[in-house]
Amino acid sequence: MPSYVKGKDFWVSELTTKNSVWYKYGCLEVRAKLPVNPAVATIWINGDYAGVNPEIDLLENFGNVKGFAANIHKWFREPTWDGTTQWAHTSLDGSAYMDQKRFTYNANKFKDDLTTDFHIYSLDWTEDYFRFAVDGVTFFKYDFSGNPNEVDCFRQKLYLIMGCGVGAGSYGPKYDASKHGTEFDYAVDYVRLYQI
């Protein structure tokens, strides 16, 4: 999935299964090599329903080659001052999970970073929890079995979105032509979904 810069134009890649595959529960695995800084890579599982839309972020790396965040968002329409509505969201994994949901790759131990080689990013999704892992090792688990009112939107079919972007200073490092290259590759070996 390439992104590149040509003069003042930024070209980015996105993949979605919105028109082909929606699923409910299972294990999603993505074997990928992240793009170099300042490009950003994402792996999202989203819904597109009236009212409340779920968003599970398996990976949002914001241009960080040594780490990323996993997030669990719930989007909803919120009234504005002029009588219209706008999209807003809350995070089920709020401040109590701030450190747990951030994955940091041990670059000192392995002598590389997440752009050097392929890694397997996985999400186990059941009726009661989300479990996030890298190379088979869990780094964050969110159990919502005791919080049924907040999670009903996460108990319906969702679809995959993956992207590679560059250039937006509000979503990762700002592109600087004097320091950064012009081509960025988010290399994806496979996407697999296991269901019972």
Short mmCIF file of the C-alpha atoms (twelve columns), coordinates in Angstrom:
data_MODEL
# 
_entry.id   MODEL 
# 
loop_
_atom_site.group_PDB 
_atom_site.id 
_atom_site.type_symbol 
_atom_site.label_atom_id 
_atom_site.label_alt_id 
_atom_site.label_comp_id 
_atom_site.label_asym_id 
_atom_site.label_seq_id 
_atom_site.Cartn_x 
_atom_site.Cartn_y 
_atom_site.Cartn_z 
_atom_site.pdbx_PDB_model_num 
ATOM 1   C CA . MET A 1   0.000   0.000   0.000  1 
ATOM 2   C CA . PRO A 2   2.008   2.989   -1.231 1 
ATOM 3   C CA . SER A 3   1.873   6.662   -0.394 1 
ATOM 4   C CA . TYR A 4   3.931   9.231   -2.203 1 
ATOM 5   C CA . VAL A 5   4.513   12.934  -2.657 1 
ATOM 6   C CA . LYS A 6   4.690   14.707  -6.022 1 
ATOM 7   C CA . GLY A 7   5.330   18.407  -5.586 1 
ATOM 8   C CA . LYS A 8   2.470   19.723  -3.460 1 
ATOM 9   C CA . ASP A 9   0.280   16.669  -4.060 1 
ATOM 10  C CA . PHE A 10  0.030   13.783  -1.576 1 
ATOM 11  C CA . TRP A 11  -1.192  10.364  -2.758 1 
ATOM 12  C CA . VAL A 12  -2.319  7.860   -0.125 1 
ATOM 13  C CA . SER A 13  -3.662  4.302   -0.096 1 
ATOM 14  C CA . GLU A 14  -6.727  2.818   1.557  1 
ATOM 15  C CA . LEU A 15  -8.246  -0.642  1.506  1 
ATOM 16  C CA . THR A 16  -11.727 -1.468  2.784  1 
ATOM 17  C CA . THR A 17  -14.042 -4.463  2.876  1 
ATOM 18  C CA . LYS A 18  -17.114 -2.244  3.372  1 
ATOM 19  C CA . ASN A 19  -18.661 -3.470  0.112  1 
ATOM 20  C CA . SER A 20  -17.494 -7.075  0.402  1 
ATOM 21  C CA . VAL A 21  -16.846 -8.527  3.894  1 
ATOM 22  C CA . TRP A 22  -18.496 -7.673  7.212  1 
ATOM 23  C CA . TYR A 23  -17.913 -10.018 10.142 1 
ATOM 24  C CA . LYS A 24  -18.888 -10.551 13.759 1 
ATOM 25  C CA . TYR A 25  -16.381 -12.054 16.218 1 
ATOM 26  C CA . GLY A 26  -13.256 -14.006 15.379 1 
ATOM 27  C CA . CYS A 27  -9.509  -13.473 15.106 1 
ATOM 28  C CA . LEU A 28  -8.206  -10.980 12.561 1 
ATOM 29  C CA . GLU A 29  -4.514  -11.250 11.676 1 
ATOM 30  C CA . VAL A 30  -2.536  -8.830  9.521  1 
ATOM 31  C CA . ARG A 31  1.105   -9.547  8.669  1 
ATOM 32  C CA . ALA A 32  2.650   -6.248  7.678  1 
ATOM 33  C CA . LYS A 33  5.731   -4.059  7.665  1 
ATOM 34  C CA . LEU A 34  4.957   -0.472  8.624  1 
ATOM 35  C CA . PRO A 35  6.000   2.532   6.511  1 
ATOM 36  C CA . VAL A 36  8.879   4.763   7.570  1 
ATOM 37  C CA . ASN A 37  8.394   8.143   9.255  1 
ATOM 38  C CA . PRO A 38  6.466   10.376  8.605  1 
ATOM 39  C CA . ALA A 39  3.951   8.002   6.965  1 
ATOM 40  C CA . VAL A 40  1.193   6.580   9.154  1 
ATOM 41  C CA . ALA A 41  -0.389  3.132   9.006  1 
ATOM 42  C CA . THR A 42  -3.799  2.050   10.262 1 
ATOM 43  C CA . ILE A 43  -5.805  -1.127  10.797 1 
ATOM 44  C CA . TRP A 44  -9.392  -0.310  11.778 1 
ATOM 45  C CA . ILE A 45  -12.542 -2.374  12.189 1 
ATOM 46  C CA . ASN A 46  -15.562 -0.088  11.792 1 
ATOM 47  C CA . GLY A 47  -19.317 -0.052  11.571 1 
ATOM 48  C CA . ASP A 48  -21.578 2.153   9.525  1 
ATOM 49  C CA . TYR A 49  -24.924 2.256   11.286 1 
ATOM 50  C CA . ALA A 50  -27.443 4.984   12.012 1 
ATOM 51  C CA . GLY A 51  -27.041 6.411   15.484 1 
ATOM 52  C CA . VAL A 52  -23.906 4.868   16.968 1 
ATOM 53  C CA . ASN A 53  -20.899 3.652   14.980 1 
ATOM 54  C CA . PRO A 54  -18.232 1.417   16.540 1 
ATOM 55  C CA . GLU A 55  -14.526 1.759   15.714 1 
ATOM 56  C CA . ILE A 56  -11.886 -0.704  16.880 1 
ATOM 57  C CA . ASP A 57  -8.342  0.442   16.133 1 
ATOM 58  C CA . LEU A 58  -6.060  -2.562  16.013 1 
ATOM 59  C CA . LEU A 59  -3.228  -0.263  14.963 1 
ATOM 60  C CA . GLU A 60  -2.783  3.512   14.684 1 
ATOM 61  C CA . ASN A 61  0.896   4.338   14.558 1 
ATOM 62  C CA . PHE A 62  0.892   8.116   13.838 1 
ATOM 63  C CA . GLY A 63  4.315   7.873   12.167 1 
ATOM 64  C CA . ASN A 64  5.973   6.225   15.174 1 
ATOM 65  C CA . VAL A 65  8.274   3.461   13.920 1 
ATOM 66  C CA . LYS A 66  8.658   1.959   17.414 1 
ATOM 67  C CA . GLY A 67  5.059   1.838   18.570 1 
ATOM 68  C CA . PHE A 68  1.369   2.454   18.074 1 
ATOM 69  C CA . ALA A 69  -1.923  2.669   19.925 1 
ATOM 70  C CA . ALA A 70  -4.963  0.405   19.975 1 
ATOM 71  C CA . ASN A 71  -8.268  2.204   20.597 1 
ATOM 72  C CA . ILE A 72  -11.945 1.410   21.087 1 
ATOM 73  C CA . HIS A 73  -14.195 4.290   20.013 1 
ATOM 74  C CA . LYS A 74  -17.941 4.800   19.881 1 
ATOM 75  C CA . TRP A 75  -19.075 7.487   17.401 1 
ATOM 76  C CA . PHE A 76  -22.423 9.281   17.704 1 
ATOM 77  C CA . ARG A 77  -24.241 12.373  16.408 1 
ATOM 78  C CA . GLU A 78  -24.076 15.366  18.768 1 
ATOM 79  C CA . PRO A 79  -26.150 18.571  18.545 1 
ATOM 80  C CA . THR A 80  -24.280 21.813  17.845 1 
ATOM 81  C CA . TRP A 81  -25.042 25.415  18.809 1 
ATOM 82  C CA . ASP A 82  -26.732 26.154  15.468 1 
ATOM 83  C CA . GLY A 83  -29.234 23.274  15.641 1 
ATOM 84  C CA . THR A 84  -27.321 20.908  13.338 1 
ATOM 85  C CA . THR A 85  -25.437 17.815  14.424 1 
ATOM 86  C CA . GLN A 86  -21.829 16.711  14.105 1 
ATOM 87  C CA . TRP A 87  -19.982 13.443  14.695 1 
ATOM 88  C CA . ALA A 88  -18.307 13.039  18.093 1 
ATOM 89  C CA . HIS A 89  -16.833 10.042  19.855 1 
ATOM 90  C CA . THR A 90  -15.988 8.595   23.223 1 
ATOM 91  C CA . SER A 91  -13.368 5.985   24.000 1 
ATOM 92  C CA . LEU A 92  -14.392 2.963   26.033 1 
ATOM 93  C CA . ASP A 93  -10.729 2.450   26.813 1 
ATOM 94  C CA . GLY A 94  -10.333 5.927   28.341 1 
ATOM 95  C CA . SER A 95  -7.616  7.233   30.617 1 
ATOM 96  C CA . ALA A 96  -7.637  4.112   32.810 1 
ATOM 97  C CA . TYR A 97  -6.087  2.166   29.911 1 
ATOM 98  C CA . MET A 98  -3.801  4.865   28.491 1 
ATOM 99  C CA . ASP A 99  -0.555  2.958   29.094 1 
ATOM 100 C CA . GLN A 100 -1.913  -0.556  28.493 1 
ATOM 101 C CA . LYS A 101 -3.279  0.156   25.013 1 
ATOM 102 C CA . ARG A 102 0.032   1.529   23.732 1 
ATOM 103 C CA . PHE A 103 2.384   -1.007  22.214 1 
ATOM 104 C CA . THR A 104 6.093   -0.195  22.280 1 
ATOM 105 C CA . TYR A 105 8.499   -2.339  20.301 1 
ATOM 106 C CA . ASN A 106 11.787  -3.061  22.093 1 
ATOM 107 C CA . ALA A 107 14.094  -1.610  19.441 1 
ATOM 108 C CA . ASN A 108 17.135  -1.839  21.731 1 
ATOM 109 C CA . LYS A 109 16.653  -5.573  22.261 1 
ATOM 110 C CA . PHE A 110 15.868  -6.482  18.657 1 
ATOM 111 C CA . LYS A 111 18.117  -3.869  16.968 1 
ATOM 112 C CA . ASP A 112 15.405  -2.761  14.517 1 
ATOM 113 C CA . ASP A 113 11.927  -1.195  14.471 1 
ATOM 114 C CA . LEU A 114 8.449   -1.915  13.072 1 
ATOM 115 C CA . THR A 115 9.497   -0.741  9.588  1 
ATOM 116 C CA . THR A 116 12.438  -3.157  9.329  1 
ATOM 117 C CA . ASP A 117 10.582  -6.467  9.151  1 
ATOM 118 C CA . PHE A 118 7.103   -7.984  9.049  1 
ATOM 119 C CA . HIS A 119 5.077   -8.500  12.233 1 
ATOM 120 C CA . ILE A 120 1.681   -10.060 12.879 1 
ATOM 121 C CA . TYR A 121 -0.910  -7.682  14.334 1 
ATOM 122 C CA . SER A 122 -3.986  -9.480  15.645 1 
ATOM 123 C CA . LEU A 123 -7.336  -8.779  17.247 1 
ATOM 124 C CA . ASP A 124 -9.388  -11.450 19.005 1 
ATOM 125 C CA . TRP A 125 -12.989 -10.277 19.229 1 
ATOM 126 C CA . THR A 126 -15.614 -12.145 21.223 1 
ATOM 127 C CA . GLU A 127 -18.944 -11.291 22.801 1 
ATOM 128 C CA . ASP A 128 -17.087 -10.334 25.990 1 
ATOM 129 C CA . TYR A 129 -13.693 -8.861  25.095 1 
ATOM 130 C CA . PHE A 130 -11.173 -7.497  22.621 1 
ATOM 131 C CA . ARG A 131 -7.613  -8.835  22.852 1 
ATOM 132 C CA . PHE A 132 -4.831  -7.081  20.939 1 
ATOM 133 C CA . ALA A 133 -1.502  -8.821  20.193 1 
ATOM 134 C CA . VAL A 134 1.725   -8.460  18.223 1 
ATOM 135 C CA . ASP A 135 3.486   -11.626 17.052 1 
ATOM 136 C CA . GLY A 136 1.185   -13.695 19.243 1 
ATOM 137 C CA . VAL A 137 1.906   -11.777 22.467 1 
ATOM 138 C CA . THR A 138 -1.055  -9.947  24.030 1 
ATOM 139 C CA . PHE A 139 -0.360  -6.344  24.985 1 
ATOM 140 C CA . PHE A 140 -3.920  -5.148  25.733 1 
ATOM 141 C CA . LYS A 141 -7.216  -6.809  26.628 1 
ATOM 142 C CA . TYR A 142 -10.462 -4.916  27.120 1 
ATOM 143 C CA . ASP A 143 -13.176 -6.944  28.877 1 
ATOM 144 C CA . PHE A 144 -16.657 -5.496  28.444 1 
ATOM 145 C CA . SER A 145 -18.746 -8.356  29.817 1 
ATOM 146 C CA . GLY A 146 -19.643 -6.204  32.854 1 
ATOM 147 C CA . ASN A 147 -20.484 -3.117  30.798 1 
ATOM 148 C CA . PRO A 148 -23.399 -4.194  28.552 1 
ATOM 149 C CA . ASN A 149 -24.975 -0.771  28.002 1 
ATOM 150 C CA . GLU A 150 -21.823 0.682   26.453 1 
ATOM 151 C CA . VAL A 151 -20.942 -2.147  24.101 1 
ATOM 152 C CA . ASP A 152 -24.026 -3.275  22.196 1 
ATOM 153 C CA . CYS A 153 -22.731 -1.491  19.092 1 
ATOM 154 C CA . PHE A 154 -19.669 -3.795  19.241 1 
ATOM 155 C CA . ARG A 155 -21.899 -6.871  18.992 1 
ATOM 156 C CA . GLN A 156 -22.838 -6.403  15.341 1 
ATOM 157 C CA . LYS A 157 -21.042 -6.991  12.052 1 
ATOM 158 C CA . LEU A 158 -18.119 -4.703  11.230 1 
ATOM 159 C CA . TYR A 159 -15.734 -4.260  8.291  1 
ATOM 160 C CA . LEU A 160 -11.998 -3.693  7.817  1 
ATOM 161 C CA . ILE A 161 -10.246 -0.471  6.789  1 
ATOM 162 C CA . MET A 162 -6.478  -0.213  6.307  1 
ATOM 163 C CA . GLY A 163 -4.594  2.858   5.206  1 
ATOM 164 C CA . CYS A 164 -1.217  4.425   4.566  1 
ATOM 165 C CA . GLY A 165 -1.117  8.204   4.705  1 
ATOM 166 C CA . VAL A 166 1.425   10.996  4.776  1 
ATOM 167 C CA . GLY A 167 1.412   14.756  5.076  1 
ATOM 168 C CA . ALA A 168 -1.173  15.557  7.749  1 
ATOM 169 C CA . GLY A 169 0.477   17.199  10.743 1 
ATOM 170 C CA . SER A 170 -2.646  16.620  12.842 1 
ATOM 171 C CA . TYR A 171 -2.345  12.850  12.347 1 
ATOM 172 C CA . GLY A 172 1.335   12.109  12.821 1 
ATOM 173 C CA . PRO A 173 4.490   14.000  11.892 1 
ATOM 174 C CA . LYS A 174 4.123   16.811  9.381  1 
ATOM 175 C CA . TYR A 175 5.799   16.151  6.058  1 
ATOM 176 C CA . ASP A 176 9.024   18.106  5.532  1 
ATOM 177 C CA . ALA A 177 10.454  17.904  1.998  1 
ATOM 178 C CA . SER A 178 13.949  18.795  3.267  1 
ATOM 179 C CA . LYS A 179 14.011  15.783  5.646  1 
ATOM 180 C CA . HIS A 180 11.654  13.129  4.266  1 
ATOM 181 C CA . GLY A 181 11.580  10.997  1.154  1 
ATOM 182 C CA . THR A 182 8.822   10.981  -1.444 1 
ATOM 183 C CA . GLU A 183 7.760   7.295   -1.399 1 
ATOM 184 C CA . PHE A 184 6.403   5.321   1.538  1 
ATOM 185 C CA . ASP A 185 5.334   1.675   1.503  1 
ATOM 186 C CA . TYR A 186 3.023   -0.072  3.960  1 
ATOM 187 C CA . ALA A 187 3.847   -3.647  2.967  1 
ATOM 188 C CA . VAL A 188 1.039   -6.120  3.693  1 
ATOM 189 C CA . ASP A 189 1.795   -9.825  3.304  1 
ATOM 190 C CA . TYR A 190 -1.686  -11.060 4.241  1 
ATOM 191 C CA . VAL A 191 -4.952  -10.376 6.030  1 
ATOM 192 C CA . ARG A 192 -6.606  -13.448 7.572  1 
ATOM 193 C CA . LEU A 193 -9.853  -13.871 9.430  1 
ATOM 194 C CA . TYR A 194 -10.525 -16.932 11.583 1 
ATOM 195 C CA . GLN A 195 -14.050 -17.620 12.783 1 
ATOM 196 C CA . ILE A 196 -15.699 -20.487 14.646 1 
# 
